[in-house]
Amino acid sequence: LRTMRIKMVLGVPSKSFHKLNFKKWLFVHQGWNTMPKEHIVERYLKTCEYLGVVYDQQGLDFYFKADTELPTRFQKQLPAKFAVYAIGGTYATKKMPSHKIEELLGKTTMPVVLIGDDKDKLVAEQFTHLPNVINACGMLTIAQSALLIQHSAFVVAHDTGMMHIAAALKKKVISIWGNTVPEFGMWPLFPSALQQNFDIRAEVDGLGCRPCSKLGFNQCPKRHFYCMELQNTDEIAEKLV
């Protein structure tokens, strides 16, 4: 409504992005998926088509400042080949619980660097007894975390901003989905030539309660949290090679 008022006052030709909130509501509350099979970025750009904007099929971009670098003390810890796991998430129902993260980390021999904010740092400290784990949570800026991703072999992430940064840097992403679903249009977006091989998803299919929100909750509304508790960590670990 606020945008509509601005458009009316300006009195010039314009278009607005349709959030499809009713279709999202139907998906969440009725289980009816009527969402378009296209990424939200493509939908954004279609809003601007009348201005001559055309999607180039090259995915997202991420740019570094020239002086972005990792802390020297941290660089010395990095092995030649490693994966990054962005363990955070805005909502609890978007993140695997600690015991599932530990289960996954314990099933791979590849060195894994954990990234996240200060809140994630305490969680990550639970896993530092594992020989292949390096805890970088709370130690890096967003740009430094992105630089770390750029040097990594794989990225594991929940449905978060770091998942999209990894896609922008053209890194293979193993995305772990809980109460939200890619069908909302927010899967990792790669150039068309890379999408099939670089977009690797871990989901628990067949749950009638999923998606339970377009965003997330502080705890599972059903209390069982099957969408994360039933994640197959063996299959995820097999992809970390």
CSV table of C-alpha atoms in Angstrom, one decimal:
chain,number,residue,atom,x,y,z
A,1,LEU,CA,0.0,0.0,0.0
A,2,ARG,CA,2.9,2.4,0.7
A,3,THR,CA,4.4,1.7,-2.7
A,4,MET,CA,1.0,2.2,-4.3
A,5,ARG,CA,0.8,5.7,-2.7
A,6,ILE,CA,4.2,6.6,-3.9
A,7,LYS,CA,3.4,5.5,-7.5
A,8,MET,CA,0.1,7.4,-7.5
A,9,VAL,CA,1.9,10.6,-6.3
A,10,LEU,CA,4.7,10.2,-8.9
A,11,GLY,CA,2.2,9.6,-11.7
A,12,VAL,CA,4.7,7.9,-14.0
A,13,PRO,CA,4.6,4.4,-15.6
A,14,SER,CA,5.8,1.9,-13.1
A,15,LYS,CA,5.7,-1.8,-12.0
A,16,SER,CA,6.0,-3.4,-8.6
A,17,PHE,CA,7.3,-6.8,-7.7
A,18,HIS,CA,4.6,-9.3,-6.7
A,19,LYS,CA,5.6,-11.2,-3.5
A,20,LEU,CA,3.0,-13.9,-4.2
A,21,ASN,CA,2.2,-14.0,-0.5
A,22,PHE,CA,-1.2,-15.7,-1.1
A,23,LYS,CA,0.5,-18.5,-3.0
A,24,LYS,CA,3.1,-18.9,-0.2
A,25,TRP,CA,0.2,-19.0,2.3
A,26,LEU,CA,-1.5,-21.7,0.3
A,27,PHE,CA,1.8,-23.7,0.2
A,28,VAL,CA,2.4,-23.4,3.9
A,29,HIS,CA,-1.2,-23.8,5.2
A,30,GLN,CA,-2.9,-26.0,2.6
A,31,GLY,CA,0.1,-27.8,1.0
A,32,TRP,CA,-0.8,-26.5,-2.4
A,33,ASN,CA,2.3,-25.5,-4.4
A,34,THR,CA,1.3,-23.0,-7.0
A,35,MET,CA,4.6,-21.1,-6.9
A,36,PRO,CA,6.2,-20.4,-10.3
A,37,LYS,CA,9.2,-22.7,-11.1
A,38,GLU,CA,11.6,-19.8,-11.4
A,39,HIS,CA,14.1,-18.2,-9.0
A,40,ILE,CA,13.1,-15.1,-7.2
A,41,VAL,CA,16.0,-13.2,-8.8
A,42,GLU,CA,14.5,-14.0,-12.3
A,43,ARG,CA,11.2,-12.7,-11.0
A,44,TYR,CA,12.8,-9.5,-9.7
A,45,LEU,CA,14.4,-8.9,-13.1
A,46,LYS,CA,11.1,-9.6,-15.0
A,47,THR,CA,9.6,-6.7,-13.0
A,48,CYS,CA,12.2,-4.5,-14.8
A,49,GLU,CA,11.7,-6.0,-18.3
A,50,TYR,CA,9.8,-2.9,-19.5
A,51,LEU,CA,13.0,-0.9,-18.9
A,52,GLY,CA,15.0,-3.3,-21.1
A,53,VAL,CA,16.5,-5.3,-18.3
A,54,VAL,CA,17.2,-8.9,-19.3
A,55,TYR,CA,18.6,-11.7,-17.1
A,56,ASP,CA,22.0,-12.8,-18.5
A,57,GLN,CA,21.7,-16.4,-17.1
A,58,GLN,CA,25.0,-15.9,-15.2
A,59,GLY,CA,23.7,-16.2,-11.7
A,60,LEU,CA,24.7,-13.9,-8.8
A,61,ASP,CA,27.7,-11.7,-8.3
A,62,PHE,CA,29.8,-10.9,-5.2
A,63,TYR,CA,32.6,-8.3,-5.2
A,64,PHE,CA,35.5,-7.9,-2.8
A,65,LYS,CA,37.2,-4.7,-1.8
A,66,ALA,CA,40.9,-4.7,-2.8
A,67,ASP,CA,42.1,-4.9,0.8
A,68,THR,CA,40.0,-7.9,1.9
A,69,GLU,CA,42.2,-10.6,3.3
A,70,LEU,CA,42.0,-13.3,6.0
A,71,PRO,CA,43.7,-12.7,9.3
A,72,THR,CA,47.4,-13.8,9.1
A,73,ARG,CA,47.1,-16.1,12.1
A,74,PHE,CA,44.1,-17.8,10.6
A,75,GLN,CA,45.7,-18.3,7.1
A,76,LYS,CA,48.3,-20.5,8.7
A,77,GLN,CA,45.7,-22.9,9.9
A,78,LEU,CA,44.1,-23.6,6.5
A,79,PRO,CA,44.9,-26.9,4.8
A,80,ALA,CA,45.4,-27.1,1.0
A,81,LYS,CA,41.9,-28.4,0.5
A,82,PHE,CA,38.9,-27.8,2.8
A,83,ALA,CA,35.2,-27.4,3.0
A,84,VAL,CA,33.3,-24.5,4.6
A,85,TYR,CA,30.2,-25.1,6.7
A,86,ALA,CA,28.1,-22.0,7.4
A,87,ILE,CA,26.4,-23.4,10.5
A,88,GLY,CA,24.2,-20.4,11.3
A,89,GLY,CA,20.6,-19.4,10.3
A,90,THR,CA,18.2,-16.6,11.2
A,91,TYR,CA,15.7,-19.1,12.7
A,92,ALA,CA,16.3,-22.3,14.7
A,93,THR,CA,14.1,-24.3,12.3
A,94,LYS,CA,16.5,-23.4,9.4
A,95,LYS,CA,19.5,-25.0,11.2
A,96,MET,CA,20.4,-28.6,11.9
A,97,PRO,CA,20.6,-29.1,15.7
A,98,SER,CA,24.0,-29.4,17.3
A,99,HIS,CA,24.0,-33.2,17.5
A,100,LYS,CA,23.2,-33.6,13.8
A,101,ILE,CA,26.0,-31.2,12.9
A,102,GLU,CA,28.4,-33.1,15.0
A,103,GLU,CA,27.1,-36.4,13.4
A,104,LEU,CA,27.8,-35.0,10.0
A,105,LEU,CA,31.3,-33.6,10.8
A,106,GLY,CA,32.2,-36.9,12.3
A,107,LYS,CA,31.5,-38.8,9.1
A,108,THR,CA,33.9,-36.9,6.9
A,109,THR,CA,37.7,-36.8,6.9
A,110,MET,CA,37.8,-33.6,4.9
A,111,PRO,CA,38.9,-30.6,6.9
A,112,VAL,CA,35.9,-28.4,7.6
A,113,VAL,CA,36.0,-24.7,8.5
A,114,LEU,CA,33.0,-23.6,10.5
A,115,ILE,CA,31.8,-20.0,9.9
A,116,GLY,CA,29.1,-17.9,11.6
A,117,ASP,CA,28.6,-15.1,14.0
A,118,ASP,CA,29.2,-14.7,17.7
A,119,LYS,CA,26.1,-16.7,18.5
A,120,ASP,CA,27.3,-19.6,16.4
A,121,LYS,CA,30.8,-19.5,18.0
A,122,LEU,CA,29.5,-21.2,21.2
A,123,VAL,CA,27.8,-23.9,19.1
A,124,ALA,CA,30.9,-24.5,17.0
A,125,GLU,CA,33.1,-25.0,20.1
A,126,GLN,CA,31.2,-28.2,20.8
A,127,PHE,CA,32.8,-29.7,17.7
A,128,THR,CA,36.4,-28.6,18.0
A,129,HIS,CA,37.4,-32.0,19.6
A,130,LEU,CA,37.0,-33.4,16.1
A,131,PRO,CA,40.4,-33.5,14.3
A,132,ASN,CA,39.1,-32.2,11.0
A,133,VAL,CA,37.2,-29.1,12.4
A,134,ILE,CA,38.5,-25.5,12.4
A,135,ASN,CA,36.2,-23.0,14.2
A,136,ALA,CA,36.2,-19.6,12.6
A,137,CYS,CA,32.8,-18.5,13.9
A,138,GLY,CA,32.8,-15.0,15.3
A,139,MET,CA,36.3,-14.4,13.9
A,140,LEU,CA,35.6,-13.1,10.4
A,141,THR,CA,33.6,-10.3,8.7
A,142,ILE,CA,31.1,-11.2,6.1
A,143,ALA,CA,33.6,-10.3,3.4
A,144,GLN,CA,36.3,-12.4,5.0
A,145,SER,CA,33.9,-15.3,5.3
A,146,ALA,CA,33.2,-14.9,1.6
A,147,LEU,CA,36.9,-14.9,0.9
A,148,LEU,CA,37.3,-18.1,2.8
A,149,ILE,CA,34.5,-19.6,0.7
A,150,GLN,CA,36.3,-18.5,-2.4
A,151,HIS,CA,39.3,-20.6,-1.4
A,152,SER,CA,37.2,-23.6,-0.4
A,153,ALA,CA,36.4,-26.8,-2.3
A,154,PHE,CA,32.8,-27.1,-1.1
A,155,VAL,CA,30.3,-25.2,0.9
A,156,VAL,CA,27.7,-26.7,3.2
A,157,ALA,CA,25.0,-24.2,4.3
A,158,HIS,CA,21.5,-23.9,5.6
A,159,ASP,CA,19.0,-21.7,3.9
A,160,THR,CA,20.9,-18.5,4.6
A,161,GLY,CA,22.7,-15.6,3.0
A,162,MET,CA,26.0,-17.5,3.0
A,163,MET,CA,24.4,-20.1,0.8
A,164,HIS,CA,23.7,-17.3,-1.8
A,165,ILE,CA,27.2,-15.8,-1.4
A,166,ALA,CA,28.7,-19.3,-2.1
A,167,ALA,CA,26.6,-19.6,-5.2
A,168,ALA,CA,27.7,-16.1,-6.3
A,169,LEU,CA,31.3,-17.3,-6.0
A,170,LYS,CA,30.5,-20.3,-8.1
A,171,LYS,CA,31.2,-22.9,-5.4
A,172,LYS,CA,29.4,-26.2,-5.2
A,173,VAL,CA,26.8,-25.8,-2.5
A,174,ILE,CA,25.3,-28.6,-0.4
A,175,SER,CA,22.3,-26.7,1.0
A,176,ILE,CA,20.5,-28.3,4.0
A,177,TRP,CA,16.8,-27.4,4.1
A,178,GLY,CA,14.6,-27.6,7.2
A,179,ASN,CA,11.2,-25.9,7.5
A,180,THR,CA,11.6,-23.9,4.4
A,181,VAL,CA,11.8,-25.3,0.8
A,182,PRO,CA,13.6,-24.3,-2.4
A,183,GLU,CA,10.2,-24.1,-4.1
A,184,PHE,CA,9.7,-20.7,-2.5
A,185,GLY,CA,12.2,-19.6,-5.3
A,186,MET,CA,15.3,-19.0,-3.2
A,187,TRP,CA,17.6,-22.0,-4.0
A,188,PRO,CA,21.3,-21.3,-4.7
A,189,LEU,CA,21.3,-19.6,-8.1
A,190,PHE,CA,24.2,-20.5,-10.5
A,191,PRO,CA,24.9,-19.7,-14.1
A,192,SER,CA,22.7,-22.0,-16.2
A,193,ALA,CA,25.6,-24.2,-17.2
A,194,LEU,CA,26.5,-24.9,-13.6
A,195,GLN,CA,23.1,-25.2,-11.9
A,196,GLN,CA,22.6,-28.9,-12.2
A,197,ASN,CA,26.0,-30.0,-10.9
A,198,PHE,CA,26.7,-27.2,-8.4
A,199,ASP,CA,23.2,-27.0,-6.7
A,200,ILE,CA,23.2,-30.0,-4.3
A,201,ARG,CA,20.2,-30.2,-1.9
A,202,ALA,CA,19.6,-32.1,1.3
A,203,GLU,CA,15.9,-32.4,2.1
A,204,VAL,CA,13.6,-34.7,4.0
A,205,ASP,CA,10.9,-35.5,1.5
A,206,GLY,CA,7.4,-36.7,2.2
A,207,LEU,CA,6.7,-34.6,5.4
A,208,GLY,CA,3.2,-33.3,5.4
A,209,CYS,CA,4.2,-30.5,7.8
A,210,ARG,CA,6.8,-29.0,5.5
A,211,PRO,CA,7.0,-26.2,4.7
A,212,CYS,CA,5.6,-24.9,8.0
A,213,SER,CA,6.6,-21.3,7.4
A,214,LYS,CA,8.0,-19.1,4.6
A,215,LEU,CA,10.6,-17.8,7.1
A,216,GLY,CA,11.1,-19.9,10.2
A,217,PHE,CA,10.5,-20.4,13.9
A,218,ASN,CA,12.5,-20.5,17.1
A,219,GLN,CA,11.3,-24.1,17.6
A,220,CYS,CA,9.5,-26.7,15.6
A,221,PRO,CA,5.7,-26.1,15.8
A,222,LYS,CA,5.2,-29.9,15.9
A,223,ARG,CA,8.0,-30.5,18.5
A,224,HIS,CA,9.5,-33.4,16.5
A,225,PHE,CA,11.6,-31.3,14.1
A,226,TYR,CA,11.7,-34.2,11.6
A,227,CYS,CA,12.8,-31.9,8.7
A,228,MET,CA,16.2,-31.7,10.3
A,229,GLU,CA,16.3,-34.7,12.7
A,230,LEU,CA,15.8,-37.1,9.8
A,231,GLN,CA,18.5,-35.6,7.6
A,232,ASN,CA,20.6,-38.3,6.1
A,233,THR,CA,24.1,-37.3,7.2
A,234,ASP,CA,25.7,-40.3,5.5
A,235,GLU,CA,24.5,-39.0,2.1
A,236,ILE,CA,25.6,-35.5,2.9
A,237,ALA,CA,29.1,-36.7,4.0
A,238,GLU,CA,29.5,-38.8,0.9
A,239,LYS,CA,29.3,-35.6,-1.2
A,240,LEU,CA,32.1,-34.0,0.9
A,241,VAL,CA,35.0,-35.5,-1.1
